[in-house]
């Protein structure tokens, strides 16, 4: 995939072939192409600006070694920086707590929280032999509770019932009590999302967080949101001490610029990626692969 960008850079620096160093002069035009590539991938503009400034600093003065063209050398620097910025290595879920390990799922309605809860539960059950319980605190949409019940059954994990008449805090307390008494390793708490950022939703999830003190507070965000992911991510990161991000719908046609934007805004690791509607459509997040995809 990076060949494309290398070719594009090659076109703007044809005359510079054979230069021994990346200089301020020869990288300016190339960085314009990198900037275009990032914007085409729908990375938010302020994030692109910061990133390009950082790369420029790193790249100027670097020697172009051996048979590399300046374009190849710069793509190498950009790719490394992008990978680093997205966390370098893949990062798993944290279980360093007294069981049950509570995972609080946060995000807007439609982001993929409920689907991802079932996917992750299935993953943990099948790959790590964890005993998993799920509960929905979405008292506004009974359909959401039903949906979790359905997908949990499909995933082969347990579901703790709740109703629209209960308070989210009471549901969470009852589920936690049940999870402790029945020796669950993991309790997923699915929460109510709204179509847009909403003060009531944020206050409610903050209260749930204070009550449950989850080991993981996972922000679930739709990759197709592109640049708009920035505002959503900022609102959730300001309201909650997030511990990780899950980027969904990467099977869509987005180049995944949201990954970089969300990482930049939250400073938290992207832990998993949703890559399909089916319950096995989940992958660990790989910064290096994502960098290639974003650069296109
Ligand atoms: P919630 O409102 O945040 O709980 O979102 P849902 O879990 O109900 O998901 C909203 C829609 O997105 C559903 O139709 C899901 O099937 C779909 N969805 C969730 N994750 C993915 C994914 O990784 N890929 C695709 N293609 N669809 C997804």
PDB file of C-alpha atoms and ligand atoms in Angstrom:
ATOM      1  CA  UNK A   1       0.000   0.000   0.000  1.00  0.00           C
ATOM      2  CA  UNK A   2       2.822   2.378   0.810  1.00  0.00           C
ATOM      3  CA  UNK A   3       4.052   2.059  -2.767  1.00  0.00           C
ATOM      4  CA  UNK A   4       1.314   4.446  -3.844  1.00  0.00           C
ATOM      5  CA  UNK A   5       2.484   7.189  -1.570  1.00  0.00           C
ATOM      6  CA  UNK A   6       6.120   6.483  -2.420  1.00  0.00           C
ATOM      7  CA  UNK A   7       5.241   6.899  -6.090  1.00  0.00           C
ATOM      8  CA  UNK A   8       3.454  10.143  -5.402  1.00  0.00           C
ATOM      9  CA  UNK A   9       6.440  11.431  -3.496  1.00  0.00           C
ATOM     10  CA  UNK A  10       8.705  10.184  -6.265  1.00  0.00           C
ATOM     11  CA  UNK A  11       6.868  12.391  -8.735  1.00  0.00           C
ATOM     12  CA  UNK A  12       7.402  15.568  -6.761  1.00  0.00           C
ATOM     13  CA  UNK A  13      11.062  14.914  -6.067  1.00  0.00           C
ATOM     14  CA  UNK A  14      12.244  13.425  -9.349  1.00  0.00           C
ATOM     15  CA  UNK A  15      14.931  15.999  -9.696  1.00  0.00           C
ATOM     16  CA  UNK A  16      16.240  15.285  -6.249  1.00  0.00           C
ATOM     17  CA  UNK A  17      17.163  11.667  -6.817  1.00  0.00           C
ATOM     18  CA  UNK A  18      20.522  10.893  -5.339  1.00  0.00           C
ATOM     19  CA  UNK A  19      20.479  13.589  -2.688  1.00  0.00           C
ATOM     20  CA  UNK A  20      22.201  12.311   0.387  1.00  0.00           C
ATOM     21  CA  UNK A  21      20.034  14.026   2.957  1.00  0.00           C
ATOM     22  CA  UNK A  22      16.429  15.001   3.506  1.00  0.00           C
ATOM     23  CA  UNK A  23      16.649  18.763   3.634  1.00  0.00           C
ATOM     24  CA  UNK A  24      14.090  21.421   4.491  1.00  0.00           C
ATOM     25  CA  UNK A  25      13.863  22.177   0.778  1.00  0.00           C
ATOM     26  CA  UNK A  26      13.370  18.722  -0.602  1.00  0.00           C
ATOM     27  CA  UNK A  27      10.906  17.541   1.991  1.00  0.00           C
ATOM     28  CA  UNK A  28       8.492  20.482   1.819  1.00  0.00           C
ATOM     29  CA  UNK A  29       6.924  19.289  -1.421  1.00  0.00           C
ATOM     30  CA  UNK A  30       6.888  15.695  -0.274  1.00  0.00           C
ATOM     31  CA  UNK A  31       5.256  16.599   3.006  1.00  0.00           C
ATOM     32  CA  UNK A  32       2.513  18.344   1.069  1.00  0.00           C
ATOM     33  CA  UNK A  33       1.744  14.969  -0.511  1.00  0.00           C
ATOM     34  CA  UNK A  34       1.826  13.235   2.878  1.00  0.00           C
ATOM     35  CA  UNK A  35      -0.555  15.878   4.202  1.00  0.00           C
ATOM     36  CA  UNK A  36      -2.895  15.195   1.272  1.00  0.00           C
ATOM     37  CA  UNK A  37      -2.733  11.459   1.920  1.00  0.00           C
ATOM     38  CA  UNK A  38      -3.676  11.974   5.577  1.00  0.00           C
ATOM     39  CA  UNK A  39      -6.527  14.320   4.715  1.00  0.00           C
ATOM     40  CA  UNK A  40      -7.784  11.828   2.121  1.00  0.00           C
ATOM     41  CA  UNK A  41      -7.792   9.224   4.892  1.00  0.00           C
ATOM     42  CA  UNK A  42     -10.040  11.654   6.810  1.00  0.00           C
ATOM     43  CA  UNK A  43      -7.623  12.469   9.604  1.00  0.00           C
ATOM     44  CA  UNK A  44      -8.742  15.694  11.316  1.00  0.00           C
ATOM     45  CA  UNK A  45      -6.877  18.786  10.137  1.00  0.00           C
ATOM     46  CA  UNK A  46      -5.358  19.906  13.476  1.00  0.00           C
ATOM     47  CA  UNK A  47      -4.053  16.370  13.949  1.00  0.00           C
ATOM     48  CA  UNK A  48      -2.542  16.394  10.460  1.00  0.00           C
ATOM     49  CA  UNK A  49      -0.843  19.736  11.153  1.00  0.00           C
ATOM     50  CA  UNK A  50       0.715  18.554  14.414  1.00  0.00           C
ATOM     51  CA  UNK A  51       1.818  15.332  12.830  1.00  0.00           C
ATOM     52  CA  UNK A  52       3.443  16.967   9.798  1.00  0.00           C
ATOM     53  CA  UNK A  53       5.295  19.433  12.016  1.00  0.00           C
ATOM     54  CA  UNK A  54       6.627  16.531  14.079  1.00  0.00           C
ATOM     55  CA  UNK A  55       7.704  14.569  11.028  1.00  0.00           C
ATOM     56  CA  UNK A  56       9.448  17.536   9.508  1.00  0.00           C
ATOM     57  CA  UNK A  57      11.528  17.950  12.626  1.00  0.00           C
ATOM     58  CA  UNK A  58      12.448  14.262  12.646  1.00  0.00           C
ATOM     59  CA  UNK A  59      13.121  14.028   8.926  1.00  0.00           C
ATOM     60  CA  UNK A  60      15.268  17.077   8.217  1.00  0.00           C
ATOM     61  CA  UNK A  61      18.891  16.100   8.198  1.00  0.00           C
ATOM     62  CA  UNK A  62      18.247  12.354   7.994  1.00  0.00           C
ATOM     63  CA  UNK A  63      20.576  10.622   5.622  1.00  0.00           C
ATOM     64  CA  UNK A  64      19.071   8.825   2.677  1.00  0.00           C
ATOM     65  CA  UNK A  65      20.829   5.517   2.908  1.00  0.00           C
ATOM     66  CA  UNK A  66      21.876   3.101   0.204  1.00  0.00           C
ATOM     67  CA  UNK A  67      19.481   2.573  -2.641  1.00  0.00           C
ATOM     68  CA  UNK A  68      16.562   4.486  -1.125  1.00  0.00           C
ATOM     69  CA  UNK A  69      15.071   7.446  -2.967  1.00  0.00           C
ATOM     70  CA  UNK A  70      14.286  10.523  -0.846  1.00  0.00           C
ATOM     71  CA  UNK A  71      10.605   9.580  -1.259  1.00  0.00           C
ATOM     72  CA  UNK A  72      11.177   6.108   0.150  1.00  0.00           C
ATOM     73  CA  UNK A  73      13.214   7.535   2.990  1.00  0.00           C
ATOM     74  CA  UNK A  74      10.498  10.010   3.898  1.00  0.00           C
ATOM     75  CA  UNK A  75       7.744   7.400   3.684  1.00  0.00           C
ATOM     76  CA  UNK A  76       9.830   5.325   6.078  1.00  0.00           C
ATOM     77  CA  UNK A  77      10.007   8.189   8.571  1.00  0.00           C
ATOM     78  CA  UNK A  78       6.290   8.975   8.201  1.00  0.00           C
ATOM     79  CA  UNK A  79       5.302   5.350   8.635  1.00  0.00           C
ATOM     80  CA  UNK A  80       7.453   4.932  11.746  1.00  0.00           C
ATOM     81  CA  UNK A  81       6.099   8.131  13.281  1.00  0.00           C
ATOM     82  CA  UNK A  82       2.524   7.186  12.543  1.00  0.00           C
ATOM     83  CA  UNK A  83       3.033   3.736  14.056  1.00  0.00           C
ATOM     84  CA  UNK A  84       4.635   5.248  17.164  1.00  0.00           C
ATOM     85  CA  UNK A  85       1.879   7.792  17.523  1.00  0.00           C
ATOM     86  CA  UNK A  86      -0.726   5.065  17.487  1.00  0.00           C
ATOM     87  CA  UNK A  87       1.069   3.275  20.299  1.00  0.00           C
ATOM     88  CA  UNK A  88       3.724   1.181  18.571  1.00  0.00           C
ATOM     89  CA  UNK A  89       2.669  -2.257  19.827  1.00  0.00           C
ATOM     90  CA  UNK A  90      -0.775  -3.781  20.170  1.00  0.00           C
ATOM     91  CA  UNK A  91      -2.115  -3.545  23.716  1.00  0.00           C
ATOM     92  CA  UNK A  92      -4.475  -6.072  25.289  1.00  0.00           C
ATOM     93  CA  UNK A  93      -7.123  -5.675  27.965  1.00  0.00           C
ATOM     94  CA  UNK A  94      -6.069  -5.195  31.559  1.00  0.00           C
ATOM     95  CA  UNK A  95      -7.114  -7.869  34.055  1.00  0.00           C
ATOM     96  CA  UNK A  96      -4.924  -6.771  36.955  1.00  0.00           C
ATOM     97  CA  UNK A  97      -7.733  -6.595  39.475  1.00  0.00           C
ATOM     98  CA  UNK A  98      -9.778  -8.723  41.804  1.00  0.00           C
ATOM     99  CA  UNK A  99     -12.333 -10.539  39.592  1.00  0.00           C
ATOM    100  CA  UNK A 100     -14.695  -9.716  38.106  1.00  0.00           C
ATOM    101  CA  UNK A 101     -12.724  -7.401  35.840  1.00  0.00           C
ATOM    102  CA  UNK A 102     -15.272  -4.728  34.999  1.00  0.00           C
ATOM    103  CA  UNK A 103     -15.291  -3.380  31.453  1.00  0.00           C
ATOM    104  CA  UNK A 104     -17.395  -0.239  30.999  1.00  0.00           C
ATOM    105  CA  UNK A 105     -18.438   0.348  27.387  1.00  0.00           C
ATOM    106  CA  UNK A 106     -18.875   3.989  26.360  1.00  0.00           C
ATOM    107  CA  UNK A 107     -19.788   5.640  23.083  1.00  0.00           C
ATOM    108  CA  UNK A 108     -22.529   7.120  20.966  1.00  0.00           C
ATOM    109  CA  UNK A 109     -25.599   5.191  19.885  1.00  0.00           C
ATOM    110  CA  UNK A 110     -24.796   3.184  16.773  1.00  0.00           C
ATOM    111  CA  UNK A 111     -21.040   3.167  17.419  1.00  0.00           C
ATOM    112  CA  UNK A 112     -21.140  -0.576  17.949  1.00  0.00           C
ATOM    113  CA  UNK A 113     -21.025  -0.884  21.760  1.00  0.00           C
ATOM    114  CA  UNK A 114     -23.470  -3.771  22.060  1.00  0.00           C
ATOM    115  CA  UNK A 115     -22.027  -5.728  19.151  1.00  0.00           C
ATOM    116  CA  UNK A 116     -18.493  -5.129  20.427  1.00  0.00           C
ATOM    117  CA  UNK A 117     -19.455  -6.242  23.940  1.00  0.00           C
ATOM    118  CA  UNK A 118     -20.568  -9.600  22.533  1.00  0.00           C
ATOM    119  CA  UNK A 119     -17.532  -9.849  20.252  1.00  0.00           C
ATOM    120  CA  UNK A 120     -15.095  -9.155  23.083  1.00  0.00           C
ATOM    121  CA  UNK A 121     -16.927 -11.481  25.441  1.00  0.00           C
ATOM    122  CA  UNK A 122     -16.736 -14.270  22.873  1.00  0.00           C
ATOM    123  CA  UNK A 123     -13.044 -13.510  22.296  1.00  0.00           C
ATOM    124  CA  UNK A 124     -12.248 -13.676  26.012  1.00  0.00           C
ATOM    125  CA  UNK A 125     -14.289 -16.816  26.507  1.00  0.00           C
ATOM    126  CA  UNK A 126     -12.825 -18.703  23.575  1.00  0.00           C
ATOM    127  CA  UNK A 127      -9.223 -17.511  23.662  1.00  0.00           C
ATOM    128  CA  UNK A 128      -8.677 -16.865  27.339  1.00  0.00           C
ATOM    129  CA  UNK A 129     -11.228 -19.218  28.887  1.00  0.00           C
ATOM    130  CA  UNK A 130     -12.813 -16.370  30.838  1.00  0.00           C
ATOM    131  CA  UNK A 131     -16.234 -16.676  32.407  1.00  0.00           C
ATOM    132  CA  UNK A 132     -18.061 -13.642  31.041  1.00  0.00           C
ATOM    133  CA  UNK A 133     -21.225 -11.841  32.191  1.00  0.00           C
ATOM    134  CA  UNK A 134     -22.853  -8.946  30.320  1.00  0.00           C
ATOM    135  CA  UNK A 135     -25.435  -6.411  31.446  1.00  0.00           C
ATOM    136  CA  UNK A 136     -27.139  -3.484  29.741  1.00  0.00           C
ATOM    137  CA  UNK A 137     -27.727  -0.201  31.575  1.00  0.00           C
ATOM    138  CA  UNK A 138     -29.550   1.315  28.599  1.00  0.00           C
ATOM    139  CA  UNK A 139     -32.860   1.959  30.321  1.00  0.00           C
ATOM    140  CA  UNK A 140     -34.021   4.317  27.572  1.00  0.00           C
ATOM    141  CA  UNK A 141     -34.180   1.734  24.809  1.00  0.00           C
ATOM    142  CA  UNK A 142     -35.636  -1.621  25.826  1.00  0.00           C
ATOM    143  CA  UNK A 143     -34.665  -2.802  22.337  1.00  0.00           C
ATOM    144  CA  UNK A 144     -31.027  -2.267  23.287  1.00  0.00           C
ATOM    145  CA  UNK A 145     -31.394  -4.585  26.290  1.00  0.00           C
ATOM    146  CA  UNK A 146     -33.036  -7.208  24.063  1.00  0.00           C
ATOM    147  CA  UNK A 147     -30.268  -6.785  21.498  1.00  0.00           C
ATOM    148  CA  UNK A 148     -27.596  -7.479  24.112  1.00  0.00           C
ATOM    149  CA  UNK A 149     -29.520 -10.540  25.257  1.00  0.00           C
ATOM    150  CA  UNK A 150     -29.614 -11.833  21.674  1.00  0.00           C
ATOM    151  CA  UNK A 151     -25.966 -11.216  20.817  1.00  0.00           C
ATOM    152  CA  UNK A 152     -24.754 -12.528  24.176  1.00  0.00           C
ATOM    153  CA  UNK A 153     -26.606 -15.781  23.478  1.00  0.00           C
ATOM    154  CA  UNK A 154     -25.068 -15.946  20.006  1.00  0.00           C
ATOM    155  CA  UNK A 155     -21.647 -15.339  21.540  1.00  0.00           C
ATOM    156  CA  UNK A 156     -22.171 -18.054  24.147  1.00  0.00           C
ATOM    157  CA  UNK A 157     -21.700 -15.677  27.085  1.00  0.00           C
ATOM    158  CA  UNK A 158     -24.047 -14.929  29.972  1.00  0.00           C
ATOM    159  CA  UNK A 159     -26.529 -12.086  30.162  1.00  0.00           C
ATOM    160  CA  UNK A 160     -27.849 -10.455  33.323  1.00  0.00           C
ATOM    161  CA  UNK A 161     -31.419  -9.209  32.736  1.00  0.00           C
ATOM    162  CA  UNK A 162     -32.454  -5.603  33.286  1.00  0.00           C
ATOM    163  CA  UNK A 163     -35.514  -3.499  32.452  1.00  0.00           C
ATOM    164  CA  UNK A 164     -36.325   0.049  31.433  1.00  0.00           C
ATOM    165  CA  UNK A 165     -37.969   0.690  34.817  1.00  0.00           C
ATOM    166  CA  UNK A 166     -34.750   0.284  36.763  1.00  0.00           C
ATOM    167  CA  UNK A 167     -32.065   2.861  37.474  1.00  0.00           C
ATOM    168  CA  UNK A 168     -28.713   2.258  35.726  1.00  0.00           C
ATOM    169  CA  UNK A 169     -26.934   2.348  39.099  1.00  0.00           C
ATOM    170  CA  UNK A 170     -29.276  -0.304  40.534  1.00  0.00           C
ATOM    171  CA  UNK A 171     -28.791  -2.538  37.487  1.00  0.00           C
ATOM    172  CA  UNK A 172     -25.014  -2.190  37.722  1.00  0.00           C
ATOM    173  CA  UNK A 173     -25.004  -2.963  41.449  1.00  0.00           C
ATOM    174  CA  UNK A 174     -27.180  -6.056  41.021  1.00  0.00           C
ATOM    175  CA  UNK A 175     -25.098  -7.344  38.105  1.00  0.00           C
ATOM    176  CA  UNK A 176     -21.863  -6.836  40.009  1.00  0.00           C
ATOM    177  CA  UNK A 177     -23.247  -8.620  43.038  1.00  0.00           C
ATOM    178  CA  UNK A 178     -24.352 -11.541  40.852  1.00  0.00           C
ATOM    179  CA  UNK A 179     -20.993 -11.639  39.066  1.00  0.00           C
ATOM    180  CA  UNK A 180     -19.127 -11.805  42.382  1.00  0.00           C
ATOM    181  CA  UNK A 181     -21.361 -14.511  43.821  1.00  0.00           C
ATOM    182  CA  UNK A 182     -21.045 -16.636  40.681  1.00  0.00           C
ATOM    183  CA  UNK A 183     -17.302 -16.164  40.229  1.00  0.00           C
ATOM    184  CA  UNK A 184     -17.315 -14.426  36.882  1.00  0.00           C
ATOM    185  CA  UNK A 185     -13.923 -13.328  35.568  1.00  0.00           C
ATOM    186  CA  UNK A 186     -15.316 -10.456  33.537  1.00  0.00           C
ATOM    187  CA  UNK A 187     -18.372  -8.194  33.712  1.00  0.00           C
ATOM    188  CA  UNK A 188     -19.181  -6.091  30.642  1.00  0.00           C
ATOM    189  CA  UNK A 189     -21.400  -3.104  31.382  1.00  0.00           C
ATOM    190  CA  UNK A 190     -23.041  -1.799  28.215  1.00  0.00           C
ATOM    191  CA  UNK A 191     -24.309   1.768  28.564  1.00  0.00           C
ATOM    192  CA  UNK A 192     -26.851   4.066  26.936  1.00  0.00           C
ATOM    193  CA  UNK A 193     -25.597   6.047  23.978  1.00  0.00           C
ATOM    194  CA  UNK A 194     -27.249   8.969  22.258  1.00  0.00           C
ATOM    195  CA  UNK A 195     -27.107  10.071  18.664  1.00  0.00           C
ATOM    196  CA  UNK A 196     -25.040  13.085  19.688  1.00  0.00           C
ATOM    197  CA  UNK A 197     -23.060  14.208  22.737  1.00  0.00           C
ATOM    198  CA  UNK A 198     -25.493  14.811  25.545  1.00  0.00           C
ATOM    199  CA  UNK A 199     -24.901  16.148  29.080  1.00  0.00           C
ATOM    200  CA  UNK A 200     -27.342  13.735  30.726  1.00  0.00           C
ATOM    201  CA  UNK A 201     -25.707  10.728  29.055  1.00  0.00           C
ATOM    202  CA  UNK A 202     -22.266  11.901  30.161  1.00  0.00           C
ATOM    203  CA  UNK A 203     -23.398  12.500  33.750  1.00  0.00           C
ATOM    204  CA  UNK A 204     -24.964   9.055  33.886  1.00  0.00           C
ATOM    205  CA  UNK A 205     -21.919   7.205  32.601  1.00  0.00           C
ATOM    206  CA  UNK A 206     -19.692   9.213  34.931  1.00  0.00           C
ATOM    207  CA  UNK A 207     -21.811   8.052  37.850  1.00  0.00           C
ATOM    208  CA  UNK A 208     -21.608   4.458  36.664  1.00  0.00           C
ATOM    209  CA  UNK A 209     -17.855   4.830  36.427  1.00  0.00           C
ATOM    210  CA  UNK A 210     -17.590   6.232  39.970  1.00  0.00           C
ATOM    211  CA  UNK A 211     -19.768   3.427  41.288  1.00  0.00           C
ATOM    212  CA  UNK A 212     -18.128   0.512  39.480  1.00  0.00           C
ATOM    213  CA  UNK A 213     -14.495   1.677  39.276  1.00  0.00           C
ATOM    214  CA  UNK A 214     -13.935  -0.422  36.159  1.00  0.00           C
ATOM    215  CA  UNK A 215     -10.469  -1.708  35.283  1.00  0.00           C
ATOM    216  CA  UNK A 216     -11.224  -0.841  31.639  1.00  0.00           C
ATOM    217  CA  UNK A 217     -13.308   2.073  30.373  1.00  0.00           C
ATOM    218  CA  UNK A 218     -13.476   1.484  26.651  1.00  0.00           C
ATOM    219  CA  UNK A 219     -14.528   4.167  24.215  1.00  0.00           C
ATOM    220  CA  UNK A 220     -16.189   2.575  21.191  1.00  0.00           C
ATOM    221  CA  UNK A 221     -16.104   4.702  18.056  1.00  0.00           C
ATOM    222  CA  UNK A 222     -17.184   4.239  14.465  1.00  0.00           C
ATOM    223  CA  UNK A 223     -14.276   4.537  12.002  1.00  0.00           C
ATOM    224  CA  UNK A 224     -16.692   5.830   9.384  1.00  0.00           C
ATOM    225  CA  UNK A 225     -17.119   9.022  11.441  1.00  0.00           C
ATOM    226  CA  UNK A 226     -13.786  10.160  10.044  1.00  0.00           C
ATOM    227  CA  UNK A 227     -12.886  13.648  11.242  1.00  0.00           C
ATOM    228  CA  UNK A 228     -16.045  13.893  13.337  1.00  0.00           C
ATOM    229  CA  UNK A 229     -14.591  11.234  15.606  1.00  0.00           C
ATOM    230  CA  UNK A 230     -12.429  13.985  17.105  1.00  0.00           C
ATOM    231  CA  UNK A 231     -15.255  15.856  18.816  1.00  0.00           C
ATOM    232  CA  UNK A 232     -16.888  12.707  20.125  1.00  0.00           C
ATOM    233  CA  UNK A 233     -13.578  11.384  21.406  1.00  0.00           C
ATOM    234  CA  UNK A 234     -12.809  14.673  23.111  1.00  0.00           C
ATOM    235  CA  UNK A 235     -16.173  14.774  24.875  1.00  0.00           C
ATOM    236  CA  UNK A 236     -15.810  11.213  26.181  1.00  0.00           C
ATOM    237  CA  UNK A 237     -12.157  11.675  27.142  1.00  0.00           C
ATOM    238  CA  UNK A 238     -13.042  14.839  29.074  1.00  0.00           C
ATOM    239  CA  UNK A 239     -15.903  13.120  30.899  1.00  0.00           C
ATOM    240  CA  UNK A 240     -14.258   9.795  31.706  1.00  0.00           C
ATOM    241  CA  UNK A 241     -10.809   8.404  32.489  1.00  0.00           C
ATOM    242  CA  UNK A 242     -10.751   6.195  29.397  1.00  0.00           C
ATOM    243  CA  UNK A 243      -8.324   3.284  29.356  1.00  0.00           C
ATOM    244  CA  UNK A 244      -8.646   2.300  25.719  1.00  0.00           C
ATOM    245  CA  UNK A 245     -10.416   2.724  22.428  1.00  0.00           C
ATOM    246  CA  UNK A 246     -12.135   0.265  20.110  1.00  0.00           C
ATOM    247  CA  UNK A 247     -12.510   1.381  16.519  1.00  0.00           C
ATOM    248  CA  UNK A 248     -15.451  -0.295  14.779  1.00  0.00           C
ATOM    249  CA  UNK A 249     -16.549  -0.724  11.167  1.00  0.00           C
ATOM    250  CA  UNK A 250     -13.044  -0.862   9.770  1.00  0.00           C
ATOM    251  CA  UNK A 251     -14.423  -3.285   7.202  1.00  0.00           C
ATOM    252  CA  UNK A 252     -16.117  -0.259   5.623  1.00  0.00           C
ATOM    253  CA  UNK A 253     -14.352   1.771   3.004  1.00  0.00           C
ATOM    254  CA  UNK A 254     -12.843   4.291   5.387  1.00  0.00           C
ATOM    255  CA  UNK A 255      -9.062   4.520   5.319  1.00  0.00           C
ATOM    256  CA  UNK A 256      -9.188   4.724   9.070  1.00  0.00           C
ATOM    257  CA  UNK A 257      -7.970   8.267   9.673  1.00  0.00           C
ATOM    258  CA  UNK A 258     -10.197   8.291  12.745  1.00  0.00           C
ATOM    259  CA  UNK A 259      -7.665   5.979  14.418  1.00  0.00           C
ATOM    260  CA  UNK A 260      -4.995   8.651  14.368  1.00  0.00           C
ATOM    261  CA  UNK A 261      -7.377  11.443  15.348  1.00  0.00           C
ATOM    262  CA  UNK A 262      -8.841   9.524  18.282  1.00  0.00           C
ATOM    263  CA  UNK A 263      -5.442   8.467  19.534  1.00  0.00           C
ATOM    264  CA  UNK A 264      -4.212  12.047  19.294  1.00  0.00           C
ATOM    265  CA  UNK A 265      -7.183  13.436  21.214  1.00  0.00           C
ATOM    266  CA  UNK A 266      -7.517  10.771  23.916  1.00  0.00           C
ATOM    267  CA  UNK A 267      -3.875   9.711  24.260  1.00  0.00           C
ATOM    268  CA  UNK A 268      -5.231   6.216  24.991  1.00  0.00           C
ATOM    269  CA  UNK A 269      -4.300   3.007  23.197  1.00  0.00           C
ATOM    270  CA  UNK A 270      -6.516   1.615  20.481  1.00  0.00           C
ATOM    271  CA  UNK A 271      -6.970  -1.933  21.700  1.00  0.00           C
ATOM    272  CA  UNK A 272      -9.276  -3.659  19.234  1.00  0.00           C
ATOM    273  CA  UNK A 273     -10.823  -3.095  15.823  1.00  0.00           C
ATOM    274  CA  UNK A 274     -14.272  -4.169  14.648  1.00  0.00           C
ATOM    275  CA  UNK A 275     -14.078  -5.605  11.161  1.00  0.00           C
ATOM    276  CA  UNK A 276     -17.555  -6.944  10.461  1.00  0.00           C
ATOM    277  CA  UNK A 277     -21.097  -7.269  11.718  1.00  0.00           C
ATOM    278  CA  UNK A 278     -20.593 -10.909  12.701  1.00  0.00           C
ATOM    279  CA  UNK A 279     -19.423 -11.757  16.185  1.00  0.00           C
ATOM    280  CA  UNK A 280     -16.048 -12.999  14.983  1.00  0.00           C
ATOM    281  CA  UNK A 281     -15.439  -9.660  13.259  1.00  0.00           C
ATOM    282  CA  UNK A 282     -12.934  -8.449  15.840  1.00  0.00           C
ATOM    283  CA  UNK A 283      -9.168  -8.039  15.648  1.00  0.00           C
ATOM    284  CA  UNK A 284      -6.448  -6.795  17.927  1.00  0.00           C
ATOM    285  CA  UNK A 285      -5.470  -3.324  16.834  1.00  0.00           C
ATOM    286  CA  UNK A 286      -2.115  -3.244  15.030  1.00  0.00           C
ATOM    287  CA  UNK A 287      -0.626   0.269  14.861  1.00  0.00           C
ATOM    288  CA  UNK A 288       1.783  -0.723  12.116  1.00  0.00           C
ATOM    289  CA  UNK A 289      -0.914  -2.097   9.796  1.00  0.00           C
ATOM    290  CA  UNK A 290      -3.108   0.886  10.543  1.00  0.00           C
ATOM    291  CA  UNK A 291      -0.294   3.269   9.596  1.00  0.00           C
ATOM    292  CA  UNK A 292      -0.022   1.550   6.189  1.00  0.00           C
ATOM    293  CA  UNK A 293      -3.763   1.772   5.691  1.00  0.00           C
ATOM    294  CA  UNK A 294      -3.921   5.460   6.580  1.00  0.00           C
ATOM    295  CA  UNK A 295      -1.064   6.333   4.266  1.00  0.00           C
ATOM    296  CA  UNK A 296      -2.827   4.457   1.469  1.00  0.00           C
TER     297      UNK A 296
HETATM  298  P1  LIG B   1     -24.556   0.593  19.858  1.00  0.00           P
HETATM  299  O1  LIG B   1     -25.765   1.471  19.654  1.00  0.00           O
HETATM  300  O2  LIG B   1     -23.319   1.415  20.121  1.00  0.00           O
HETATM  301  O3  LIG B   1     -24.742  -0.484  20.849  1.00  0.00           O
HETATM  302  O4  LIG B   1     -24.270  -0.062  18.417  1.00  0.00           O
HETATM  303  P2  LIG B   1     -24.645  -1.538  17.901  1.00  0.00           P
HETATM  304  O5  LIG B   1     -23.784  -2.553  18.548  1.00  0.00           O
HETATM  305  O6  LIG B   1     -26.107  -1.718  17.954  1.00  0.00           O
HETATM  306  O7  LIG B   1     -24.155  -1.405  16.390  1.00  0.00           O
HETATM  307  C1  LIG B   1     -24.765  -0.533  15.460  1.00  0.00           C
HETATM  308  C2  LIG B   1     -24.697  -1.154  14.073  1.00  0.00           C
HETATM  309  O8  LIG B   1     -23.357  -1.246  13.660  1.00  0.00           O
HETATM  310  C3  LIG B   1     -25.265  -2.564  14.025  1.00  0.00           C
HETATM  311  O9  LIG B   1     -25.984  -2.720  12.836  1.00  0.00           O
HETATM  312  C4  LIG B   1     -24.012  -3.442  14.021  1.00  0.00           C
HETATM  313  O10 LIG B   1     -24.213  -4.666  13.347  1.00  0.00           O
HETATM  314  C5  LIG B   1     -23.048  -2.570  13.266  1.00  0.00           C
HETATM  315  N1  LIG B   1     -21.643  -2.847  13.586  1.00  0.00           N
HETATM  316  C6  LIG B   1     -21.045  -2.858  14.798  1.00  0.00           C
HETATM  317  N2  LIG B   1     -19.721  -3.124  14.678  1.00  0.00           N
HETATM  318  C7  LIG B   1     -19.483  -3.293  13.351  1.00  0.00           C
HETATM  319  C8  LIG B   1     -18.296  -3.572  12.576  1.00  0.00           C
HETATM  320  O11 LIG B   1     -17.174  -3.713  13.065  1.00  0.00           O
HETATM  321  N3  LIG B   1     -18.485  -3.667  11.217  1.00  0.00           N
HETATM  322  C9  LIG B   1     -19.709  -3.484  10.622  1.00  0.00           C
HETATM  323  N4  LIG B   1     -19.782  -3.584   9.302  1.00  0.00           N
HETATM  324  N5  LIG B   1     -20.811  -3.207  11.320  1.00  0.00           N
HETATM  325  C10 LIG B   1     -20.712  -3.109  12.654  1.00  0.00           C
END
